[in-house]
Amino acid sequence: MPDNEITIIEPNRLLKSLELRDLWRHRELLFFMVWRDVMIRYKQTFIGVAWAILQPVLTTAVFTVIFSNFARFDTSEVPYPLFALSGVMIWLFVHTSITMASNSFVTNTNLVTKIYFPRLILPLAATIAALTDLIFSLVIAIMLMFYFGVAVTPQVLYAPLFLLLAILLAASLGTLFSALNVRFRDVKFALPFLLQVWMIASPIFYPTSLLSEKWRLVFAVNPITGILSGFRSSLFGTSFDWQVVGVSSISIILIAVISLLVFKWMEDDFADIV
């Protein structure tokens, strides 16, 4: 940064307060933070990056043994292991992103208290770093689709849209909990419990077809319901449930706006209380 550069702090509107221009100016720092998070994620583990493959594979195997043989969920023409993996991969990404982002300020106390940079960089870097695991899971899903003979249809072009919604949801909640965790350290105890309840309440290992029409739309208020429904329809060529996708998308937008408002309201105190 040049010596004569002056930073003017003034009241601003929401869009301006997002500091998008400032984020772009600090893109190299964002890249460095992402790279650092990826490198240290599996550091000093015995099997290293293989955990990124084992987690979705083992979770899918457990779900398949339990729910395919005993509960016998009807997943139509989609083989249950593929159905479960498509839910597990999205869930693990969201879960990992929120968990990593929630601790991003606490684990970078020295950085936050000593230099200025757009604070949004820390939770965003944690979210982007978690994408590496999702990429491994996508490769496994493609291999399983070939194994089970699932045909690829033009609907697969919609898949990036639902991945973007998952990224937006993970980044929004990661940003919210990162801010709350600075002031309320109860977050580190409450968050694992909340994520566990959220997983059970989400159609990760069971189909929404189990629910009646009325409860299906109520269920869609859960933002990950529409993401999973649309992502599965994209991969397996089944019909889209746009009502569920629409309700969940509204939930995601509301969560994103509320998360940003809370973050911008609290960020001025981060350096003092972290």
PDB file of C-alpha atoms in Angstrom, residues 128-260:
ATOM      1  CA  ILE A 128     -13.588 -21.324  -0.845  1.00  0.00           C
ATOM      2  CA  ALA A 129     -11.016 -23.640   0.771  1.00  0.00           C
ATOM      3  CA  ALA A 130     -13.762 -26.163   1.582  1.00  0.00           C
ATOM      4  CA  LEU A 131     -14.576 -26.383  -2.144  1.00  0.00           C
ATOM      5  CA  THR A 132     -11.575 -28.684  -2.634  1.00  0.00           C
ATOM      6  CA  ASP A 133     -13.403 -31.498  -0.795  1.00  0.00           C
ATOM      7  CA  LEU A 134     -16.522 -30.898  -2.885  1.00  0.00           C
ATOM      8  CA  ILE A 135     -14.489 -31.285  -6.082  1.00  0.00           C
ATOM      9  CA  PHE A 136     -13.220 -34.702  -4.932  1.00  0.00           C
ATOM     10  CA  SER A 137     -16.798 -35.746  -4.103  1.00  0.00           C
ATOM     11  CA  LEU A 138     -18.010 -34.638  -7.536  1.00  0.00           C
ATOM     12  CA  VAL A 139     -15.403 -36.861  -9.187  1.00  0.00           C
ATOM     13  CA  ILE A 140     -16.577 -39.825  -7.084  1.00  0.00           C
ATOM     14  CA  ALA A 141     -20.211 -39.092  -8.006  1.00  0.00           C
ATOM     15  CA  ILE A 142     -19.360 -39.033 -11.736  1.00  0.00           C
ATOM     16  CA  MET A 143     -17.553 -42.381 -11.404  1.00  0.00           C
ATOM     17  CA  LEU A 144     -20.564 -43.900  -9.599  1.00  0.00           C
ATOM     18  CA  MET A 145     -22.920 -42.576 -12.282  1.00  0.00           C
ATOM     19  CA  PHE A 146     -20.900 -44.432 -14.911  1.00  0.00           C
ATOM     20  CA  TYR A 147     -20.811 -47.545 -12.689  1.00  0.00           C
ATOM     21  CA  PHE A 148     -24.606 -47.597 -12.252  1.00  0.00           C
ATOM     22  CA  GLY A 149     -25.227 -46.658 -15.883  1.00  0.00           C
ATOM     23  CA  VAL A 150     -27.012 -43.388 -15.085  1.00  0.00           C
ATOM     24  CA  ALA A 151     -27.381 -41.422 -18.326  1.00  0.00           C
ATOM     25  CA  VAL A 152     -26.246 -37.796 -18.427  1.00  0.00           C
ATOM     26  CA  THR A 153     -29.035 -35.506 -19.668  1.00  0.00           C
ATOM     27  CA  PRO A 154     -29.017 -31.813 -20.723  1.00  0.00           C
ATOM     28  CA  GLN A 155     -30.379 -31.046 -17.233  1.00  0.00           C
ATOM     29  CA  VAL A 156     -26.853 -31.485 -15.901  1.00  0.00           C
ATOM     30  CA  LEU A 157     -26.236 -27.909 -17.123  1.00  0.00           C
ATOM     31  CA  TYR A 158     -28.344 -26.731 -14.172  1.00  0.00           C
ATOM     32  CA  ALA A 159     -25.971 -28.354 -11.651  1.00  0.00           C
ATOM     33  CA  PRO A 160     -23.611 -25.301 -11.371  1.00  0.00           C
ATOM     34  CA  LEU A 161     -26.628 -23.157 -10.429  1.00  0.00           C
ATOM     35  CA  PHE A 162     -27.374 -25.318  -7.385  1.00  0.00           C
ATOM     36  CA  LEU A 163     -23.684 -25.526  -6.472  1.00  0.00           C
ATOM     37  CA  LEU A 164     -23.600 -21.707  -6.501  1.00  0.00           C
ATOM     38  CA  LEU A 165     -26.642 -21.644  -4.195  1.00  0.00           C
ATOM     39  CA  ALA A 166     -24.822 -24.056  -1.854  1.00  0.00           C
ATOM     40  CA  ILE A 167     -21.744 -21.805  -1.885  1.00  0.00           C
ATOM     41  CA  LEU A 168     -23.894 -18.730  -1.179  1.00  0.00           C
ATOM     42  CA  LEU A 169     -25.633 -20.496   1.696  1.00  0.00           C
ATOM     43  CA  ALA A 170     -22.349 -21.750   3.200  1.00  0.00           C
ATOM     44  CA  ALA A 171     -20.639 -18.362   2.831  1.00  0.00           C
ATOM     45  CA  SER A 172     -23.618 -16.528   4.352  1.00  0.00           C
ATOM     46  CA  LEU A 173     -23.925 -18.754   7.421  1.00  0.00           C
ATOM     47  CA  GLY A 174     -20.130 -18.910   7.776  1.00  0.00           C
ATOM     48  CA  THR A 175     -20.013 -15.111   7.771  1.00  0.00           C
ATOM     49  CA  LEU A 176     -22.826 -14.885  10.320  1.00  0.00           C
ATOM     50  CA  PHE A 177     -21.325 -17.391  12.777  1.00  0.00           C
ATOM     51  CA  SER A 178     -17.803 -15.982  12.375  1.00  0.00           C
ATOM     52  CA  ALA A 179     -19.113 -12.612  13.599  1.00  0.00           C
ATOM     53  CA  LEU A 180     -21.185 -14.110  16.405  1.00  0.00           C
ATOM     54  CA  ASN A 181     -18.257 -16.255  17.565  1.00  0.00           C
ATOM     55  CA  VAL A 182     -16.109 -13.166  18.126  1.00  0.00           C
ATOM     56  CA  ARG A 183     -18.522 -11.806  20.739  1.00  0.00           C
ATOM     57  CA  PHE A 184     -20.262 -14.964  21.959  1.00  0.00           C
ATOM     58  CA  ARG A 185     -17.922 -17.918  22.481  1.00  0.00           C
ATOM     59  CA  ASP A 186     -21.022 -20.034  23.144  1.00  0.00           C
ATOM     60  CA  VAL A 187     -21.071 -20.473  19.361  1.00  0.00           C
ATOM     61  CA  LYS A 188     -18.328 -23.112  19.452  1.00  0.00           C
ATOM     62  CA  PHE A 189     -20.518 -25.240  21.735  1.00  0.00           C
ATOM     63  CA  ALA A 190     -23.886 -24.526  20.136  1.00  0.00           C
ATOM     64  CA  LEU A 191     -22.858 -24.760  16.480  1.00  0.00           C
ATOM     65  CA  PRO A 192     -22.028 -28.525  16.386  1.00  0.00           C
ATOM     66  CA  PHE A 193     -25.409 -29.272  17.994  1.00  0.00           C
ATOM     67  CA  LEU A 194     -27.265 -26.988  15.575  1.00  0.00           C
ATOM     68  CA  LEU A 195     -25.533 -28.558  12.582  1.00  0.00           C
ATOM     69  CA  GLN A 196     -26.430 -32.038  13.816  1.00  0.00           C
ATOM     70  CA  VAL A 197     -30.110 -31.102  14.153  1.00  0.00           C
ATOM     71  CA  TRP A 198     -30.015 -29.417  10.731  1.00  0.00           C
ATOM     72  CA  MET A 199     -28.599 -32.561   9.113  1.00  0.00           C
ATOM     73  CA  ILE A 200     -31.394 -34.730  10.512  1.00  0.00           C
ATOM     74  CA  ALA A 201     -34.004 -32.185   9.381  1.00  0.00           C
ATOM     75  CA  SER A 202     -32.603 -32.136   5.826  1.00  0.00           C
ATOM     76  CA  PRO A 203     -33.349 -34.660   3.033  1.00  0.00           C
ATOM     77  CA  ILE A 204     -29.761 -35.859   2.822  1.00  0.00           C
ATOM     78  CA  PHE A 205     -30.377 -39.570   3.224  1.00  0.00           C
ATOM     79  CA  TYR A 206     -34.145 -39.688   2.642  1.00  0.00           C
ATOM     80  CA  PRO A 207     -36.315 -38.358  -0.230  1.00  0.00           C
ATOM     81  CA  THR A 208     -38.823 -35.513   0.165  1.00  0.00           C
ATOM     82  CA  SER A 209     -41.395 -37.774  -1.537  1.00  0.00           C
ATOM     83  CA  LEU A 210     -42.016 -39.215   1.948  1.00  0.00           C
ATOM     84  CA  LEU A 211     -43.815 -35.966   2.828  1.00  0.00           C
ATOM     85  CA  SER A 212     -47.277 -34.764   1.890  1.00  0.00           C
ATOM     86  CA  GLU A 213     -47.656 -31.809  -0.514  1.00  0.00           C
ATOM     87  CA  LYS A 214     -48.342 -29.391   2.363  1.00  0.00           C
ATOM     88  CA  TRP A 215     -45.378 -30.467   4.478  1.00  0.00           C
ATOM     89  CA  ARG A 216     -43.089 -30.644   1.444  1.00  0.00           C
ATOM     90  CA  LEU A 217     -43.381 -26.868   0.965  1.00  0.00           C
ATOM     91  CA  VAL A 218     -42.992 -26.233   4.695  1.00  0.00           C
ATOM     92  CA  PHE A 219     -39.894 -28.420   4.556  1.00  0.00           C
ATOM     93  CA  ALA A 220     -38.569 -26.273   1.692  1.00  0.00           C
ATOM     94  CA  VAL A 221     -38.117 -23.347   4.094  1.00  0.00           C
ATOM     95  CA  ASN A 222     -35.011 -25.288   5.070  1.00  0.00           C
ATOM     96  CA  PRO A 223     -32.631 -23.718   2.492  1.00  0.00           C
ATOM     97  CA  ILE A 224     -30.689 -26.882   1.758  1.00  0.00           C
ATOM     98  CA  THR A 225     -33.871 -28.767   0.752  1.00  0.00           C
ATOM     99  CA  GLY A 226     -34.211 -26.916  -2.563  1.00  0.00           C
ATOM    100  CA  ILE A 227     -30.477 -27.165  -3.237  1.00  0.00           C
ATOM    101  CA  LEU A 228     -30.509 -30.957  -2.811  1.00  0.00           C
ATOM    102  CA  SER A 229     -33.715 -31.364  -4.797  1.00  0.00           C
ATOM    103  CA  GLY A 230     -32.457 -29.294  -7.729  1.00  0.00           C
ATOM    104  CA  PHE A 231     -28.943 -30.747  -7.662  1.00  0.00           C
ATOM    105  CA  ARG A 232     -30.287 -34.315  -7.768  1.00  0.00           C
ATOM    106  CA  SER A 233     -32.659 -33.490 -10.612  1.00  0.00           C
ATOM    107  CA  SER A 234     -29.751 -31.953 -12.524  1.00  0.00           C
ATOM    108  CA  LEU A 235     -27.509 -34.988 -12.067  1.00  0.00           C
ATOM    109  CA  PHE A 236     -30.061 -37.752 -12.567  1.00  0.00           C
ATOM    110  CA  GLY A 237     -32.379 -36.149 -15.126  1.00  0.00           C
ATOM    111  CA  THR A 238     -35.503 -36.375 -12.948  1.00  0.00           C
ATOM    112  CA  SER A 239     -38.180 -33.663 -12.990  1.00  0.00           C
ATOM    113  CA  PHE A 240     -37.447 -30.428 -11.104  1.00  0.00           C
ATOM    114  CA  ASP A 241     -39.629 -29.414  -8.181  1.00  0.00           C
ATOM    115  CA  TRP A 242     -39.457 -25.673  -8.842  1.00  0.00           C
ATOM    116  CA  GLN A 243     -41.817 -24.838  -5.964  1.00  0.00           C
ATOM    117  CA  VAL A 244     -39.397 -26.372  -3.475  1.00  0.00           C
ATOM    118  CA  VAL A 245     -36.419 -24.737  -5.228  1.00  0.00           C
ATOM    119  CA  GLY A 246     -38.178 -21.342  -5.188  1.00  0.00           C
ATOM    120  CA  VAL A 247     -39.085 -21.430  -1.480  1.00  0.00           C
ATOM    121  CA  SER A 248     -35.563 -22.533  -0.531  1.00  0.00           C
ATOM    122  CA  SER A 249     -34.000 -19.846  -2.754  1.00  0.00           C
ATOM    123  CA  ILE A 250     -36.004 -17.151  -0.927  1.00  0.00           C
ATOM    124  CA  SER A 251     -34.732 -18.568   2.378  1.00  0.00           C
ATOM    125  CA  ILE A 252     -31.133 -18.422   1.089  1.00  0.00           C
ATOM    126  CA  ILE A 253     -31.501 -14.779  -0.013  1.00  0.00           C
ATOM    127  CA  LEU A 254     -32.985 -13.792   3.367  1.00  0.00           C
ATOM    128  CA  ILE A 255     -30.170 -15.613   5.202  1.00  0.00           C
ATOM    129  CA  ALA A 256     -27.562 -13.873   3.031  1.00  0.00           C
ATOM    130  CA  VAL A 257     -28.999 -10.401   3.680  1.00  0.00           C
ATOM    131  CA  ILE A 258     -29.397 -10.964   7.439  1.00  0.00           C
ATOM    132  CA  SER A 259     -25.883 -12.440   7.704  1.00  0.00           C
ATOM    133  CA  LEU A 260     -24.312  -9.448   5.941  1.00  0.00           C
TER     134      LEU A 260
END
